[in-house]
């Protein structure tokens, strides 16, 4: 049975020796802890759907009345994936951490809706019942190592960001889910 986290922040604070109470039910024993790389990827992506980051995102321009399912589509679009917290070197990692941002671990693949790379650590992001849901998988495992879900923040883009977003959309940057190329 997967672990169910209440929030990405709460999940990151769990110690490796703790038990998790999925859906309020007590398990008979402690399960192995959620994988640290998967938790880091979750901690890197979760803030993208929260008010502070959404105000600097093009999401509300692309989807003025956007819901969780729209956010998942946007997150995997050309424009949305450009907002992912990717570090290209140690200097980027240091800068991101200094700003309180968690970089995506390079050894975790991110997919929309369903698992695509069963031989890799993978975070699958989808919308379920109006919530954003993340399932973290270890290589060769069919059950998630952990599950996290949360509500989409209120999307309202800052006025100074709107012209840039509109320009990017006018130039043809996609705002909807793009097919993912195969990973090597």
PDB file of C-alpha atoms in Angstrom:
ATOM      1  CA  UNK A   1       0.000   0.000   0.000  1.00  0.00           C
ATOM      2  CA  UNK A   2       1.420   3.451  -0.884  1.00  0.00           C
ATOM      3  CA  UNK A   3       2.092   6.122   1.668  1.00  0.00           C
ATOM      4  CA  UNK A   4      -0.355   9.016   1.585  1.00  0.00           C
ATOM      5  CA  UNK A   5       1.046  12.397   2.462  1.00  0.00           C
ATOM      6  CA  UNK A   6      -1.091  15.301   3.552  1.00  0.00           C
ATOM      7  CA  UNK A   7       1.129  17.886   1.884  1.00  0.00           C
ATOM      8  CA  UNK A   8       4.474  17.965   0.174  1.00  0.00           C
ATOM      9  CA  UNK A   9       5.890  19.998   3.052  1.00  0.00           C
ATOM     10  CA  UNK A  10       4.606  17.608   5.697  1.00  0.00           C
ATOM     11  CA  UNK A  11       5.943  14.668   3.709  1.00  0.00           C
ATOM     12  CA  UNK A  12       9.410  16.162   3.501  1.00  0.00           C
ATOM     13  CA  UNK A  13       9.557  16.465   7.297  1.00  0.00           C
ATOM     14  CA  UNK A  14       8.899  12.797   7.961  1.00  0.00           C
ATOM     15  CA  UNK A  15      11.802  10.891   9.389  1.00  0.00           C
ATOM     16  CA  UNK A  16      12.875   7.612   7.862  1.00  0.00           C
ATOM     17  CA  UNK A  17      11.773   5.723  10.964  1.00  0.00           C
ATOM     18  CA  UNK A  18       8.199   7.006  11.012  1.00  0.00           C
ATOM     19  CA  UNK A  19       4.963   5.295  10.086  1.00  0.00           C
ATOM     20  CA  UNK A  20       2.399   7.073   7.937  1.00  0.00           C
ATOM     21  CA  UNK A  21      -1.342   6.830   8.513  1.00  0.00           C
ATOM     22  CA  UNK A  22      -2.875   6.421   5.036  1.00  0.00           C
ATOM     23  CA  UNK A  23      -6.397   7.847   4.911  1.00  0.00           C
ATOM     24  CA  UNK A  24      -6.515   7.856   8.680  1.00  0.00           C
ATOM     25  CA  UNK A  25      -6.223   4.077   8.953  1.00  0.00           C
ATOM     26  CA  UNK A  26      -3.521   2.650  11.132  1.00  0.00           C
ATOM     27  CA  UNK A  27      -1.319   0.116   9.374  1.00  0.00           C
ATOM     28  CA  UNK A  28      -0.213  -2.954  11.241  1.00  0.00           C
ATOM     29  CA  UNK A  29       3.456  -2.137  10.753  1.00  0.00           C
ATOM     30  CA  UNK A  30       5.789   0.547   9.480  1.00  0.00           C
ATOM     31  CA  UNK A  31       6.508   0.437   5.792  1.00  0.00           C
ATOM     32  CA  UNK A  32       9.732   1.468   4.198  1.00  0.00           C
ATOM     33  CA  UNK A  33       9.991   5.248   4.036  1.00  0.00           C
ATOM     34  CA  UNK A  34       9.236   7.192   0.875  1.00  0.00           C
ATOM     35  CA  UNK A  35      12.260   7.540  -1.407  1.00  0.00           C
ATOM     36  CA  UNK A  36      14.202  10.776  -0.812  1.00  0.00           C
ATOM     37  CA  UNK A  37      14.654  11.527  -4.546  1.00  0.00           C
ATOM     38  CA  UNK A  38      10.923  11.135  -5.180  1.00  0.00           C
ATOM     39  CA  UNK A  39      10.138  13.340  -2.189  1.00  0.00           C
ATOM     40  CA  UNK A  40      12.595  15.964  -3.470  1.00  0.00           C
ATOM     41  CA  UNK A  41      10.940  15.922  -6.917  1.00  0.00           C
ATOM     42  CA  UNK A  42       7.551  16.307  -5.258  1.00  0.00           C
ATOM     43  CA  UNK A  43       8.864  19.176  -3.103  1.00  0.00           C
ATOM     44  CA  UNK A  44      10.256  20.822  -6.258  1.00  0.00           C
ATOM     45  CA  UNK A  45       7.007  20.628  -8.238  1.00  0.00           C
ATOM     46  CA  UNK A  46       4.351  21.186  -5.543  1.00  0.00           C
ATOM     47  CA  UNK A  47       5.061  24.927  -5.139  1.00  0.00           C
ATOM     48  CA  UNK A  48       4.369  25.487  -8.862  1.00  0.00           C
ATOM     49  CA  UNK A  49       0.663  25.043  -8.105  1.00  0.00           C
ATOM     50  CA  UNK A  50       0.578  27.425  -5.132  1.00  0.00           C
ATOM     51  CA  UNK A  51      -0.466  31.094  -5.100  1.00  0.00           C
ATOM     52  CA  UNK A  52       3.017  32.620  -4.766  1.00  0.00           C
ATOM     53  CA  UNK A  53       4.405  30.863  -7.847  1.00  0.00           C
ATOM     54  CA  UNK A  54       1.141  30.963  -9.838  1.00  0.00           C
ATOM     55  CA  UNK A  55       1.238  34.775  -9.655  1.00  0.00           C
ATOM     56  CA  UNK A  56       4.465  34.685 -11.712  1.00  0.00           C
ATOM     57  CA  UNK A  57       3.265  31.893 -14.023  1.00  0.00           C
ATOM     58  CA  UNK A  58       1.495  32.046 -17.368  1.00  0.00           C
ATOM     59  CA  UNK A  59      -1.046  29.453 -16.192  1.00  0.00           C
ATOM     60  CA  UNK A  60      -3.828  31.975 -15.429  1.00  0.00           C
ATOM     61  CA  UNK A  61      -3.285  33.668 -18.799  1.00  0.00           C
ATOM     62  CA  UNK A  62      -3.537  30.326 -20.597  1.00  0.00           C
ATOM     63  CA  UNK A  63      -6.399  29.033 -18.407  1.00  0.00           C
ATOM     64  CA  UNK A  64      -8.253  32.003 -16.847  1.00  0.00           C
ATOM     65  CA  UNK A  65     -10.653  29.692 -14.966  1.00  0.00           C
ATOM     66  CA  UNK A  66      -8.176  26.848 -14.670  1.00  0.00           C
ATOM     67  CA  UNK A  67      -8.786  23.785 -12.535  1.00  0.00           C
ATOM     68  CA  UNK A  68      -6.421  20.999 -11.444  1.00  0.00           C
ATOM     69  CA  UNK A  69      -6.823  19.058 -14.723  1.00  0.00           C
ATOM     70  CA  UNK A  70      -5.927  22.217 -16.685  1.00  0.00           C
ATOM     71  CA  UNK A  71      -2.884  22.738 -14.489  1.00  0.00           C
ATOM     72  CA  UNK A  72      -1.593  19.235 -15.243  1.00  0.00           C
ATOM     73  CA  UNK A  73      -2.067  19.859 -18.987  1.00  0.00           C
ATOM     74  CA  UNK A  74      -0.293  23.209 -18.654  1.00  0.00           C
ATOM     75  CA  UNK A  75       2.559  21.805 -16.552  1.00  0.00           C
ATOM     76  CA  UNK A  76       3.527  19.465 -19.394  1.00  0.00           C
ATOM     77  CA  UNK A  77       3.136  22.039 -22.176  1.00  0.00           C
ATOM     78  CA  UNK A  78       5.978  23.992 -23.778  1.00  0.00           C
ATOM     79  CA  UNK A  79       5.196  27.046 -21.684  1.00  0.00           C
ATOM     80  CA  UNK A  80       4.526  25.165 -18.443  1.00  0.00           C
ATOM     81  CA  UNK A  81       7.581  22.920 -18.594  1.00  0.00           C
ATOM     82  CA  UNK A  82       9.740  26.031 -18.997  1.00  0.00           C
ATOM     83  CA  UNK A  83       8.699  26.905 -15.423  1.00  0.00           C
ATOM     84  CA  UNK A  84       9.988  23.641 -13.924  1.00  0.00           C
ATOM     85  CA  UNK A  85      12.746  24.135 -11.308  1.00  0.00           C
ATOM     86  CA  UNK A  86      15.569  22.529 -13.275  1.00  0.00           C
ATOM     87  CA  UNK A  87      19.196  23.051 -12.254  1.00  0.00           C
ATOM     88  CA  UNK A  88      21.814  22.692 -14.979  1.00  0.00           C
ATOM     89  CA  UNK A  89      24.829  22.765 -12.707  1.00  0.00           C
ATOM     90  CA  UNK A  90      26.012  23.180  -9.139  1.00  0.00           C
ATOM     91  CA  UNK A  91      25.778  26.977  -9.447  1.00  0.00           C
ATOM     92  CA  UNK A  92      22.085  26.701 -10.364  1.00  0.00           C
ATOM     93  CA  UNK A  93      21.473  24.374  -7.420  1.00  0.00           C
ATOM     94  CA  UNK A  94      23.107  26.844  -5.012  1.00  0.00           C
ATOM     95  CA  UNK A  95      21.107  29.791  -6.403  1.00  0.00           C
ATOM     96  CA  UNK A  96      17.831  27.895  -6.249  1.00  0.00           C
ATOM     97  CA  UNK A  97      18.448  26.714  -2.702  1.00  0.00           C
ATOM     98  CA  UNK A  98      19.400  30.259  -1.638  1.00  0.00           C
ATOM     99  CA  UNK A  99      15.965  31.380  -2.910  1.00  0.00           C
ATOM    100  CA  UNK A 100      14.250  28.557  -1.022  1.00  0.00           C
ATOM    101  CA  UNK A 101      13.503  26.620  -4.185  1.00  0.00           C
ATOM    102  CA  UNK A 102      14.069  22.877  -4.452  1.00  0.00           C
ATOM    103  CA  UNK A 103      15.591  21.769  -7.783  1.00  0.00           C
ATOM    104  CA  UNK A 104      14.259  18.680  -9.522  1.00  0.00           C
ATOM    105  CA  UNK A 105      16.551  15.706  -8.944  1.00  0.00           C
ATOM    106  CA  UNK A 106      18.072  14.699 -12.300  1.00  0.00           C
ATOM    107  CA  UNK A 107      17.453  10.996 -11.663  1.00  0.00           C
ATOM    108  CA  UNK A 108      13.648  11.324 -11.396  1.00  0.00           C
ATOM    109  CA  UNK A 109      11.469  11.329 -14.517  1.00  0.00           C
ATOM    110  CA  UNK A 110       8.227  13.345 -14.426  1.00  0.00           C
ATOM    111  CA  UNK A 111       5.185  12.059 -16.352  1.00  0.00           C
ATOM    112  CA  UNK A 112       1.579  13.111 -16.843  1.00  0.00           C
ATOM    113  CA  UNK A 113      -1.377  10.883 -16.005  1.00  0.00           C
ATOM    114  CA  UNK A 114       0.239   7.429 -16.047  1.00  0.00           C
ATOM    115  CA  UNK A 115       3.528   5.691 -15.543  1.00  0.00           C
ATOM    116  CA  UNK A 116       5.663   5.648 -18.695  1.00  0.00           C
ATOM    117  CA  UNK A 117       9.143   4.637 -17.528  1.00  0.00           C
ATOM    118  CA  UNK A 118       8.907   1.602 -15.211  1.00  0.00           C
ATOM    119  CA  UNK A 119      12.685   1.134 -15.169  1.00  0.00           C
ATOM    120  CA  UNK A 120      13.275   4.599 -13.635  1.00  0.00           C
ATOM    121  CA  UNK A 121      12.319   6.589 -10.567  1.00  0.00           C
ATOM    122  CA  UNK A 122       9.206   8.385 -11.722  1.00  0.00           C
ATOM    123  CA  UNK A 123       6.766  10.985 -10.456  1.00  0.00           C
ATOM    124  CA  UNK A 124       3.337  10.750 -12.118  1.00  0.00           C
ATOM    125  CA  UNK A 125       1.180  13.871 -11.894  1.00  0.00           C
ATOM    126  CA  UNK A 126      -2.540  13.818 -12.553  1.00  0.00           C
ATOM    127  CA  UNK A 127      -5.771  15.453 -11.448  1.00  0.00           C
ATOM    128  CA  UNK A 128      -8.159  13.389  -9.316  1.00  0.00           C
ATOM    129  CA  UNK A 129     -11.485  14.724  -8.028  1.00  0.00           C
ATOM    130  CA  UNK A 130     -10.352  18.324  -8.512  1.00  0.00           C
ATOM    131  CA  UNK A 131      -7.042  17.817  -6.713  1.00  0.00           C
ATOM    132  CA  UNK A 132      -3.517  17.545  -8.058  1.00  0.00           C
ATOM    133  CA  UNK A 133      -2.246  14.066  -7.273  1.00  0.00           C
ATOM    134  CA  UNK A 134       1.360  12.890  -7.390  1.00  0.00           C
ATOM    135  CA  UNK A 135       2.407   9.247  -7.262  1.00  0.00           C
ATOM    136  CA  UNK A 136       6.076   8.413  -6.811  1.00  0.00           C
ATOM    137  CA  UNK A 137       7.361   5.103  -8.191  1.00  0.00           C
ATOM    138  CA  UNK A 138      10.613   3.250  -7.717  1.00  0.00           C
ATOM    139  CA  UNK A 139      12.138   1.308 -10.636  1.00  0.00           C
ATOM    140  CA  UNK A 140      10.395  -1.980 -11.393  1.00  0.00           C
ATOM    141  CA  UNK A 141       7.654  -1.334  -8.804  1.00  0.00           C
ATOM    142  CA  UNK A 142       3.994  -1.371  -9.812  1.00  0.00           C
ATOM    143  CA  UNK A 143       2.665   0.246  -6.643  1.00  0.00           C
ATOM    144  CA  UNK A 144       3.611   3.827  -5.759  1.00  0.00           C
ATOM    145  CA  UNK A 145       6.219   4.403  -3.069  1.00  0.00           C
ATOM    146  CA  UNK A 146       4.128   7.367  -1.892  1.00  0.00           C
ATOM    147  CA  UNK A 147       1.084   9.410  -2.901  1.00  0.00           C
ATOM    148  CA  UNK A 148       0.548  13.110  -2.295  1.00  0.00           C
ATOM    149  CA  UNK A 149      -2.315  15.395  -3.268  1.00  0.00           C
ATOM    150  CA  UNK A 150      -3.296  18.998  -2.785  1.00  0.00           C
ATOM    151  CA  UNK A 151      -5.575  21.719  -4.087  1.00  0.00           C
ATOM    152  CA  UNK A 152      -4.577  24.064  -6.878  1.00  0.00           C
ATOM    153  CA  UNK A 153      -3.869  27.539  -5.578  1.00  0.00           C
ATOM    154  CA  UNK A 154      -5.763  30.577  -6.801  1.00  0.00           C
ATOM    155  CA  UNK A 155      -4.336  31.402 -10.194  1.00  0.00           C
ATOM    156  CA  UNK A 156      -4.017  35.140 -10.784  1.00  0.00           C
ATOM    157  CA  UNK A 157      -1.056  36.277 -12.836  1.00  0.00           C
ATOM    158  CA  UNK A 158       0.678  39.528 -11.873  1.00  0.00           C
ATOM    159  CA  UNK A 159      -0.143  42.307 -14.367  1.00  0.00           C
ATOM    160  CA  UNK A 160       3.513  42.762 -15.304  1.00  0.00           C
ATOM    161  CA  UNK A 161       3.760  39.085 -16.323  1.00  0.00           C
ATOM    162  CA  UNK A 162       0.692  39.070 -18.624  1.00  0.00           C
ATOM    163  CA  UNK A 163       2.309  40.738 -21.698  1.00  0.00           C
ATOM    164  CA  UNK A 164       5.227  38.283 -21.613  1.00  0.00           C
ATOM    165  CA  UNK A 165       2.834  35.333 -21.374  1.00  0.00           C
ATOM    166  CA  UNK A 166       0.634  36.609 -24.187  1.00  0.00           C
ATOM    167  CA  UNK A 167       3.713  37.172 -26.357  1.00  0.00           C
ATOM    168  CA  UNK A 168       4.964  33.628 -25.739  1.00  0.00           C
ATOM    169  CA  UNK A 169       1.548  32.185 -26.596  1.00  0.00           C
ATOM    170  CA  UNK A 170       1.322  34.362 -29.745  1.00  0.00           C
ATOM    171  CA  UNK A 171       4.760  33.089 -30.820  1.00  0.00           C
ATOM    172  CA  UNK A 172       3.431  29.548 -30.708  1.00  0.00           C
ATOM    173  CA  UNK A 173       4.594  28.187 -27.377  1.00  0.00           C
ATOM    174  CA  UNK A 174       2.083  25.478 -26.542  1.00  0.00           C
ATOM    175  CA  UNK A 175      -0.165  25.789 -23.510  1.00  0.00           C
ATOM    176  CA  UNK A 176      -1.552  22.255 -23.566  1.00  0.00           C
ATOM    177  CA  UNK A 177      -0.129  18.831 -22.811  1.00  0.00           C
ATOM    178  CA  UNK A 178       2.424  17.807 -25.408  1.00  0.00           C
ATOM    179  CA  UNK A 179       3.289  14.188 -26.136  1.00  0.00           C
ATOM    180  CA  UNK A 180       6.379  13.189 -24.198  1.00  0.00           C
ATOM    181  CA  UNK A 181       9.368  11.922 -26.166  1.00  0.00           C
ATOM    182  CA  UNK A 182      10.857   8.583 -25.130  1.00  0.00           C
ATOM    183  CA  UNK A 183      13.561   8.815 -22.477  1.00  0.00           C
ATOM    184  CA  UNK A 184      16.920   7.194 -23.227  1.00  0.00           C
TER     185      UNK A 184
END
